[in-house]
XYZ file of C-alpha atoms in Angstrom:
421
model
C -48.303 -95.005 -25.797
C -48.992 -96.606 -22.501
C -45.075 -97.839 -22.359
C -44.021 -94.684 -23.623
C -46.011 -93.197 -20.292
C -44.145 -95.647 -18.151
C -40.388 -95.230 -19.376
C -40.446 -91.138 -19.023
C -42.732 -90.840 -16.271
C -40.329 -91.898 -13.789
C -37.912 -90.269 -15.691
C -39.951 -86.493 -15.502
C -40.102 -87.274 -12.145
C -36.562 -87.590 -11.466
C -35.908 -84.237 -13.526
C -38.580 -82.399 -11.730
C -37.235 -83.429 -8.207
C -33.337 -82.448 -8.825
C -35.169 -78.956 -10.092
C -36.976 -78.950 -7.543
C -33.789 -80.061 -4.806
C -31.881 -77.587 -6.948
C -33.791 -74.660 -6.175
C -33.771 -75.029 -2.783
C -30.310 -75.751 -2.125
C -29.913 -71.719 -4.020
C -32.612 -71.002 -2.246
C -31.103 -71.960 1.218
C -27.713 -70.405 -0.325
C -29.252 -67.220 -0.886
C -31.153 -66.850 2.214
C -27.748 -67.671 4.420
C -26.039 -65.075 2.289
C -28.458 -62.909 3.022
C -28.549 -63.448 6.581
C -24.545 -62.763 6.677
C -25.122 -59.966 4.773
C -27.664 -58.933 6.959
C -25.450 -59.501 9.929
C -22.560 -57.412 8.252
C -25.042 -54.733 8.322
C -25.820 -54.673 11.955
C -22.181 -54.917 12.678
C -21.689 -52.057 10.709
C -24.511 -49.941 12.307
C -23.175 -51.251 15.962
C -19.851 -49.879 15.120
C -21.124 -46.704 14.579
C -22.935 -46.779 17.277
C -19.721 -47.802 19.578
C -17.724 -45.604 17.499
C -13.829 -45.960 18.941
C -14.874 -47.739 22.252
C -14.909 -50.961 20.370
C -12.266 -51.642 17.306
C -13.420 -55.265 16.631
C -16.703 -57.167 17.168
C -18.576 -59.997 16.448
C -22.555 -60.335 15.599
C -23.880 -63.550 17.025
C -27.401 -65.218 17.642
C -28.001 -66.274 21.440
C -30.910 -68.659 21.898
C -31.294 -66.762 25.413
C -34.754 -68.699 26.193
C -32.194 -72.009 25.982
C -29.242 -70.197 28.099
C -31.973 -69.033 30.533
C -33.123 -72.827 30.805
C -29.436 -74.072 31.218
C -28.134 -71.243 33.775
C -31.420 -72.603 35.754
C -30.162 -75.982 35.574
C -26.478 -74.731 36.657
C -24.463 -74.674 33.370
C -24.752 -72.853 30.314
C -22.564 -72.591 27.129
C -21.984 -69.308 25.488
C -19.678 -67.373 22.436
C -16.355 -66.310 24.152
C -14.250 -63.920 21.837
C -10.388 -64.142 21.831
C -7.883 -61.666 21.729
C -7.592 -62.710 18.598
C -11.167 -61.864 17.512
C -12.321 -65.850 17.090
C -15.148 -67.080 18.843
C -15.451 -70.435 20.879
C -18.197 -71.737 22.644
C -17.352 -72.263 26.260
C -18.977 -73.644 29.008
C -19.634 -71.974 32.720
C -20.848 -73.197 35.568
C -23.727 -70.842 36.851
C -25.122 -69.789 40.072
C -27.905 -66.945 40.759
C -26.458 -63.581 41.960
C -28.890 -63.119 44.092
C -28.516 -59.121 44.687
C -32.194 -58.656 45.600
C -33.243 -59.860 49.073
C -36.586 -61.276 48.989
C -37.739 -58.516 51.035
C -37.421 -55.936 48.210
C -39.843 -56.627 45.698
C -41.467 -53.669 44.256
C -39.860 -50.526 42.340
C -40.410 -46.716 42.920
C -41.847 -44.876 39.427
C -41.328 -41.504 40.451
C -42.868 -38.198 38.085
C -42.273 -35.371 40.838
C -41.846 -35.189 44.166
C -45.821 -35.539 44.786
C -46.304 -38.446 42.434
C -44.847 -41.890 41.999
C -45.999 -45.328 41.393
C -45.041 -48.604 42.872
C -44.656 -51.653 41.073
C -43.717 -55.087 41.467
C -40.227 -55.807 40.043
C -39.447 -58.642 37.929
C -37.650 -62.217 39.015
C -34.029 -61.477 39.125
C -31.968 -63.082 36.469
C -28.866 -62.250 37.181
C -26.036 -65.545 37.352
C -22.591 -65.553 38.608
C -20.363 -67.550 35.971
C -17.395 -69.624 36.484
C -15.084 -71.751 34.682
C -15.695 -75.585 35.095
C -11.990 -75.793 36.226
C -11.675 -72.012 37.893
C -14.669 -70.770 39.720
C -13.665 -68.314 41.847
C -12.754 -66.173 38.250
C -16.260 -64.775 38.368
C -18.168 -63.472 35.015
C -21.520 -62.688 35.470
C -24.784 -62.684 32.721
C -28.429 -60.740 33.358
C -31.170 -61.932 31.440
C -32.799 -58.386 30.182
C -35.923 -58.702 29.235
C -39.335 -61.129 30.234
C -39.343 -62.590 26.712
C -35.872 -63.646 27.066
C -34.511 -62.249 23.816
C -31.672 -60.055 25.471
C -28.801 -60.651 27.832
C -25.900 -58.433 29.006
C -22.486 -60.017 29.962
C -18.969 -60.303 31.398
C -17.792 -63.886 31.080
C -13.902 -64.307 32.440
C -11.494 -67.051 31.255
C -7.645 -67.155 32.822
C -6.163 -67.707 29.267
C -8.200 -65.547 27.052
C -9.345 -62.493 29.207
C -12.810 -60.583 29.824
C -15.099 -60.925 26.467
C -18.258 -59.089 26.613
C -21.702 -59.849 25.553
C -24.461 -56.848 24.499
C -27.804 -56.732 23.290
C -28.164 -55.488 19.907
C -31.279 -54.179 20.449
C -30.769 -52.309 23.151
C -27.709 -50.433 21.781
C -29.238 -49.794 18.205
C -32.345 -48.939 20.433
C -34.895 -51.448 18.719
C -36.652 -54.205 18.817
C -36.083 -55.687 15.323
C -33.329 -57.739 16.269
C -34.175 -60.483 18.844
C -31.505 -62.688 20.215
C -28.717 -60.923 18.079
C -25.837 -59.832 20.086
C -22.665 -57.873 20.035
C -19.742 -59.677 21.840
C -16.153 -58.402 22.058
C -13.052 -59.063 23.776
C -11.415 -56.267 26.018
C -8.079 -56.682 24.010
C -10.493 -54.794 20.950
C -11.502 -51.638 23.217
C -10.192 -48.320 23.047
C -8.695 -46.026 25.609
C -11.299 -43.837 27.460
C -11.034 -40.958 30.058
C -13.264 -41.096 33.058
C -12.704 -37.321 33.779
C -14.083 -37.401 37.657
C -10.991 -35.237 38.656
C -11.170 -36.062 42.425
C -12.055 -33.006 43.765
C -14.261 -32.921 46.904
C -14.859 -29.662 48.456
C -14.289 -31.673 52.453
C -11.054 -32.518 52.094
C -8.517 -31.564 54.616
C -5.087 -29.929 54.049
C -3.468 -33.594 53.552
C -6.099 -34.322 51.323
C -7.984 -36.798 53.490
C -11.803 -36.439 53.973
C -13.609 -34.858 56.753
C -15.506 -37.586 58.431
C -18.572 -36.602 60.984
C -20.758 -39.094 60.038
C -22.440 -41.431 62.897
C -23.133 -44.634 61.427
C -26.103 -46.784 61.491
C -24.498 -50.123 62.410
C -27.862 -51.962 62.455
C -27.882 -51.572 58.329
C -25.899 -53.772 55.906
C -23.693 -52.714 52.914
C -26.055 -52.030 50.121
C -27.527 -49.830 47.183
C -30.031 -47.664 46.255
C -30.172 -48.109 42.771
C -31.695 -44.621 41.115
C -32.253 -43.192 37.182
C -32.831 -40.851 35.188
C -35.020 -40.221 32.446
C -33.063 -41.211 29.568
C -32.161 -44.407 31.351
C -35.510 -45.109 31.749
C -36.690 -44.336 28.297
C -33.494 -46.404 26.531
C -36.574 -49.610 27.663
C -38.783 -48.877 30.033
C -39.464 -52.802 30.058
C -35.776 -53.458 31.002
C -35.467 -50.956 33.487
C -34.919 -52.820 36.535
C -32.534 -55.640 35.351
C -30.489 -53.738 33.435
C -29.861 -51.803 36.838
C -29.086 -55.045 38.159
C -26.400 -55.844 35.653
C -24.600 -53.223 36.025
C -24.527 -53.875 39.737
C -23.589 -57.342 39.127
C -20.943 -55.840 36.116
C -19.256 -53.577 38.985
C -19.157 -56.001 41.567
C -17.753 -58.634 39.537
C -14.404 -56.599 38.447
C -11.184 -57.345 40.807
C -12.189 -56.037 44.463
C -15.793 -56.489 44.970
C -17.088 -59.838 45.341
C -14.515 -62.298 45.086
C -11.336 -59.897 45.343
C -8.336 -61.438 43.465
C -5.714 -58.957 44.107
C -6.481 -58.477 47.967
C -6.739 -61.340 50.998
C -7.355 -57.848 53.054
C -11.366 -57.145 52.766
C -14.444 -58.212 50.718
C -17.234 -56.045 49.920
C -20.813 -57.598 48.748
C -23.279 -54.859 47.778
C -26.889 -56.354 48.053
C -29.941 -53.844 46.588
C -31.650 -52.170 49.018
C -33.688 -50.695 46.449
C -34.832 -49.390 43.040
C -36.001 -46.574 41.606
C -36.065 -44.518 38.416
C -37.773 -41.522 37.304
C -40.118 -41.417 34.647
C -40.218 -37.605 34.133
C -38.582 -34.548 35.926
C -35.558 -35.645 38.298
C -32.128 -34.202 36.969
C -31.267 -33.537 33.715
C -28.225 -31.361 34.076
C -25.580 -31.927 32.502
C -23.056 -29.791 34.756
C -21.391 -32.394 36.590
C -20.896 -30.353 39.629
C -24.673 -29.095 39.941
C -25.845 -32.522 39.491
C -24.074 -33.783 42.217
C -25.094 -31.158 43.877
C -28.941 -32.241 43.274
C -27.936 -36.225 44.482
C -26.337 -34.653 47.649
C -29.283 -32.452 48.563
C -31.112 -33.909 51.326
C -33.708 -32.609 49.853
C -33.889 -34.997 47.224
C -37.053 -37.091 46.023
C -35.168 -40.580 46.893
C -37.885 -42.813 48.760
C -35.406 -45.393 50.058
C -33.771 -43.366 52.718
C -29.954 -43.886 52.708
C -28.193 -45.305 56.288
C -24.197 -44.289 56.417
C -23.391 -47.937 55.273
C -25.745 -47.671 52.144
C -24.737 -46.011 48.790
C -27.140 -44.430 46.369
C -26.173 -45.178 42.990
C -27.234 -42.976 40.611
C -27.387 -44.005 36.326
C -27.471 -41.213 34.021
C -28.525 -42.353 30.413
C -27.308 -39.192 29.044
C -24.188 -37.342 28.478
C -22.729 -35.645 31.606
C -20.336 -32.625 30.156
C -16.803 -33.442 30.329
C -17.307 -36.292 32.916
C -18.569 -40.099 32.983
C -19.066 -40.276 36.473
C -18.231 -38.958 39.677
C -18.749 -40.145 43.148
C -19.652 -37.591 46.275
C -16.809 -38.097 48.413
C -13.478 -40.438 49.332
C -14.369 -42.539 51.939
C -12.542 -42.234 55.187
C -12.050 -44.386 58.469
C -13.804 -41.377 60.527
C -16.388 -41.314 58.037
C -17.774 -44.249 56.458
C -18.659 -44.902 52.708
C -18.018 -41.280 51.387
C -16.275 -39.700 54.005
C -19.174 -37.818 55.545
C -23.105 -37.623 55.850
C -24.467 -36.962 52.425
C -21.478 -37.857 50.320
C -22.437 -41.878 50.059
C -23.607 -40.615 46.483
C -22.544 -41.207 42.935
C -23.428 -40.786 39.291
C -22.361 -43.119 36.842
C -23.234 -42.382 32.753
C -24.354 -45.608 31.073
C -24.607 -45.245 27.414
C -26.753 -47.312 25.606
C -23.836 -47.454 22.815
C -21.327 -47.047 25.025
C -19.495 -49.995 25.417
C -20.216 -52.339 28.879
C -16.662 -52.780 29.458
C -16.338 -48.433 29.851
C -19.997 -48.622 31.708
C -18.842 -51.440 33.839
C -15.403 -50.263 35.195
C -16.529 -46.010 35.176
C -19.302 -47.506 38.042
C -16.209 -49.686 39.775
C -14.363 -46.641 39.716
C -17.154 -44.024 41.422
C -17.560 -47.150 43.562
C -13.919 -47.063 44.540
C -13.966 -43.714 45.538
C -16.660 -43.806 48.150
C -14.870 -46.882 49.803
C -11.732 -45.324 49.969
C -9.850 -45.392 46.697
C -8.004 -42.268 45.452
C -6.464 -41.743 41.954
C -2.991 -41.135 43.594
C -2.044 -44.400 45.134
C -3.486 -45.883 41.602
C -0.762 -47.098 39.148
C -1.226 -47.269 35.420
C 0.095 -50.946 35.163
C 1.818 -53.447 37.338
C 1.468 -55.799 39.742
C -1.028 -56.229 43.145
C 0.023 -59.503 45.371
C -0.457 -62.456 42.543
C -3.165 -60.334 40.068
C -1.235 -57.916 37.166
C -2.827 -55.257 35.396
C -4.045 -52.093 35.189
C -5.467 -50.017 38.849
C -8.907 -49.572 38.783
C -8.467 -45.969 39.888
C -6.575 -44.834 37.374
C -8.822 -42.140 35.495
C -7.964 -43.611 32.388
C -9.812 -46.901 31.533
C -7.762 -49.285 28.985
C -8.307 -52.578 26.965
C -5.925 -54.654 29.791
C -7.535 -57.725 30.612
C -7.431 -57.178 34.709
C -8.108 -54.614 37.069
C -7.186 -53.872 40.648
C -6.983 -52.106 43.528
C -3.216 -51.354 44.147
C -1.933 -52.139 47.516
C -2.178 -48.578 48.604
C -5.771 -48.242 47.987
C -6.070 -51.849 49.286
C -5.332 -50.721 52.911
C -7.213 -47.616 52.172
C -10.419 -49.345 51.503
C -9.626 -52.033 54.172
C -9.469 -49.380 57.134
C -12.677 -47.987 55.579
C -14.608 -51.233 55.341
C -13.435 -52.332 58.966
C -14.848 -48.810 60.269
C -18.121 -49.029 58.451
C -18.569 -52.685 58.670
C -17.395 -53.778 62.249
C-alpha cells in the first residue's frame, strides 16, 4: 500500500495542478472577455453620448498616474488614433504650459452678487506636446483631476493628423470608470455648425467695428476664465483644470501659440483669472440676452477686465440655436473686441460634446474678438505653407488643420500691433 501511495501520489498531484492551471487559464480567458465586453459597452454608451460628432472611437486604459510621472520627467508615451481608426503608441516630448502665473493662485466661487468664496486652485497640469522629431507641431494634455485618473487631449503628428483623448468619466458623467478613455482621430468627426452669425449691433456701414476704447497698455494679453452652473456641476472637483484645457485646447490650434500658417503675429493668452458660479449667474439660453448679461458692466465678474484682457465665458448647457458667440470683431481703433465692453465671449462646452467641436467653437469666438470675420474665411485651401480648412468658417469639419486665411491674418495682425504695442 505504501508503494501504491508513492506511484499515484505524484501522479494526483500532477492531475490536480493542470486542473488547477486549467481553470485559471478560462478563468483569465473569461475575465479578458469580459473586460472587452465590458469595454464594447462603454463604447457603445460613449457613442450615444457623442451621438454624430464622433463616427469612430476607441476605448483605451491610460495609466495617467504613470503619464503624469513621465510628462514631469519630459516625455511621455500615449495611444495616437489613425485615420484609419488603429491605435499606436507614440512618444512626445513634454513641457508645462504654464498658463497660470504664479501670482494667480486662488479661484472665485461665486453664489450671488453678495456671496462668493475664495479658494486655492490646484497645481496646473497642463503640458505642451511635441514630436521627438517636430516640436514646434504643438498638442497639448491637462491632467483633470488630483487623483490622476482623467486627462483631456490634443496630441498632433505631421503624418497622421489631430487624435483626441477624453475622459470617460467625465462625458458619461461618472466616476465608475477610472483611467478609461475615449480617443478619436479628427478624420472620424462629423460636420457641425457653430451658428454665431456675426452680427454685432457697432458695426459701421462697411461693416467694420466702432472702436472708442482707450487701452490699458500697462496689462498683458490674458483671460478671465468664467462658468456657469452646469459647467460647474459636470465636476465640481475638475472645475479649474478643465478650464485650463480648454484654454490650452484653443491656443494650441493654428494661430495662437505657435502660429503655423502666419510669420505675421503671435498671440499667448496667459490666465488672469478664474471663476465659476456655483448657483445663480446666467442660465439663459437666448443667445442674444446672454450676451447681453456678459456685456453688462454690471456683471458679478471679480477680476475686472483691462482692454487687452478677454473674459471667457463656458456655458455647460445648451445655448438655443448657437455654440458660441463672441461680443464684438476686434478692430485697430478698438482693441480685442472692437470697443469697451465687447472683449466678451461665450463658448458651450458639452460634456458629450466632442473636444475637437469644444476646442475649435472657443478658437473661433476667440478669432472674432482679435479680428477674424467669417467673410475673409475660406472653406478649404491653402495659407502660406499650412492647407486646410479657415478657422472662421462657421462650419467646423473633420480636416486635419486649421487656419487663419491670409485675409484675417492681416486683420488680426493690425489688431494685435494696436493692442499689443
Amino acid at each position: 500500500m505504501y508503494t501504491l501511495a508513492r506511484t499515484f501520489g505524484p501522479l494526483f498531484l500532477f492531475v490536480f495542478l493542470f486542473i488547477a492551471v486549467g481553470c485559471d487559464a478560462v478563468s483569465t480567458q473569461q475575465e479578458s472577455e469580459d473586460q472587452n465586453l465590458s469595454n464594447e459597452e462603454i463604447a457603445s454608451q460613449v457613442e450615444e453620448a457623442f451621438g454624430s460628432q464622433v463616427t469612430e472611437l476607441q476605448i483605451r486604459e491610460i495609466s495617467v498616474g504613470e503619464v503624469t510621472q513621465e510628462l514631469e520627467a519630459g516625455e511621455t508615451t500615449l495611444p495616437f488614433v489613425t485615420p484609419e481608426n488603429e491605435v499606436i503608441e507614440m512618444t512626445f516630448r513634454g513641457r508645462p504650459a504654464n498658463l497660470r502665473p504664479d501670482s494667480v493662485d486662488t479661484g472665485i466661487l461665486r453664489e450671488t452678487p453678495d456671496t462668493l468664496e475664495t479658494v486655492p486652485l490646484p497645481e496646473e497640469q497642463s503640458y505642451l506636446l511635441g514630436e521627438l522629431e517636430n516640436t514646434h507641431r504643438l498638442g497639448g494634455v491637462t491632467i483633470l483631476d488630483d487623483e490622476e485618473t482623467m486627462l483631456r487631449g490634443v496630441l498632433r503628428h505631421s503624418d497622421y493628423g489631430l487624435s483626441y483623448i477624453q475622459s470617460v468619466n467625465h462625458v458619461l458623467q461618472t466616476d465608475e470608470y477610472p483611467n478609461l478613455h475615449v480617443i478619436y482621430n479628427a478624420e472620424h468627426t462629423g460636420d457641425f455648425e457653430i451658428g454665431d452669425g456675426e452680427v454685432y449691433s457697432s458695426q459701421d456701414a462697411d461693416g467694420e467695428q466702432q472702436g472708442h476704447a482707450k487701452l490699458n497698455v500697462d496689462e498683458s494679453a490674458s483671460v478671465v476664465l468664467d462658468g456657469d452652473v452646469d459647467f460647474y456641476n459636470a465636476d465640481p472637483n475638475t472645475v479649474w483644470r478643465r478650464q485650463e484645457s480648454l484654454l490650452l485646447a484653443a491656443q494650441i490650434a493654428d494661430g495662437l501659440i505657435e502660429p503655423i500658417s502666419s510669420d505675421t503675429w503671435r498671440l499667448d493668452l496667459s490666465i488672469a483669472g478664474q471663476e465659476v458660479w456655483v448657483s445663480g449667474g446666467p442660465s439663459t439660453t437666448n443667445h442674444g440676452t446672454l450676451m447681453n448679461r456678459l456685456e453688462d458692466p454690471s456683471y458679478y465678474l471679480l477680476n475686472s477686465l483691462s482692454e487687452k484682457q478677454m473674459h471667457l465665458f463656458l456655458v455647460g448647457y445648451d445655448v438655443n440655436g448657437l455654440a458660441g458667440r463672441a461680443g464684438g470683431i476686434g478692430s485697430p481703433s478698438g482693441g480685442w473686441g472692437g470697443g469697451s465692453g465687447d472683449n466678451h465671449l461665450f463658448s458651450e462646452v458639452l460634456s458629450r460634446r466632442s473636444l475637437h467641436i469644444n476646442r475649435l467653437v472657443l478658437t473661433h469666438e476667440v478669432g472674432h474678438l482679435i479680428g477674424g470675420h467669417h467673410g475673409h474665411s475660406i472653406t478649404s485651401g491653402c495659407s502660406g505653407s499650412m492647407c486646410g480648412r479657415s478657422i472662421m468658417n462657421h462650419t467646423i469639419t473633420n480636416a486635419q488643420e486649421y487656419f487663419y486665411s491670409d485675409a484675417n491674418d492681416e486683420e488680426i495682425s493690425d489688431v494685435i500691433d494696436a493692442v499689443l504695442p
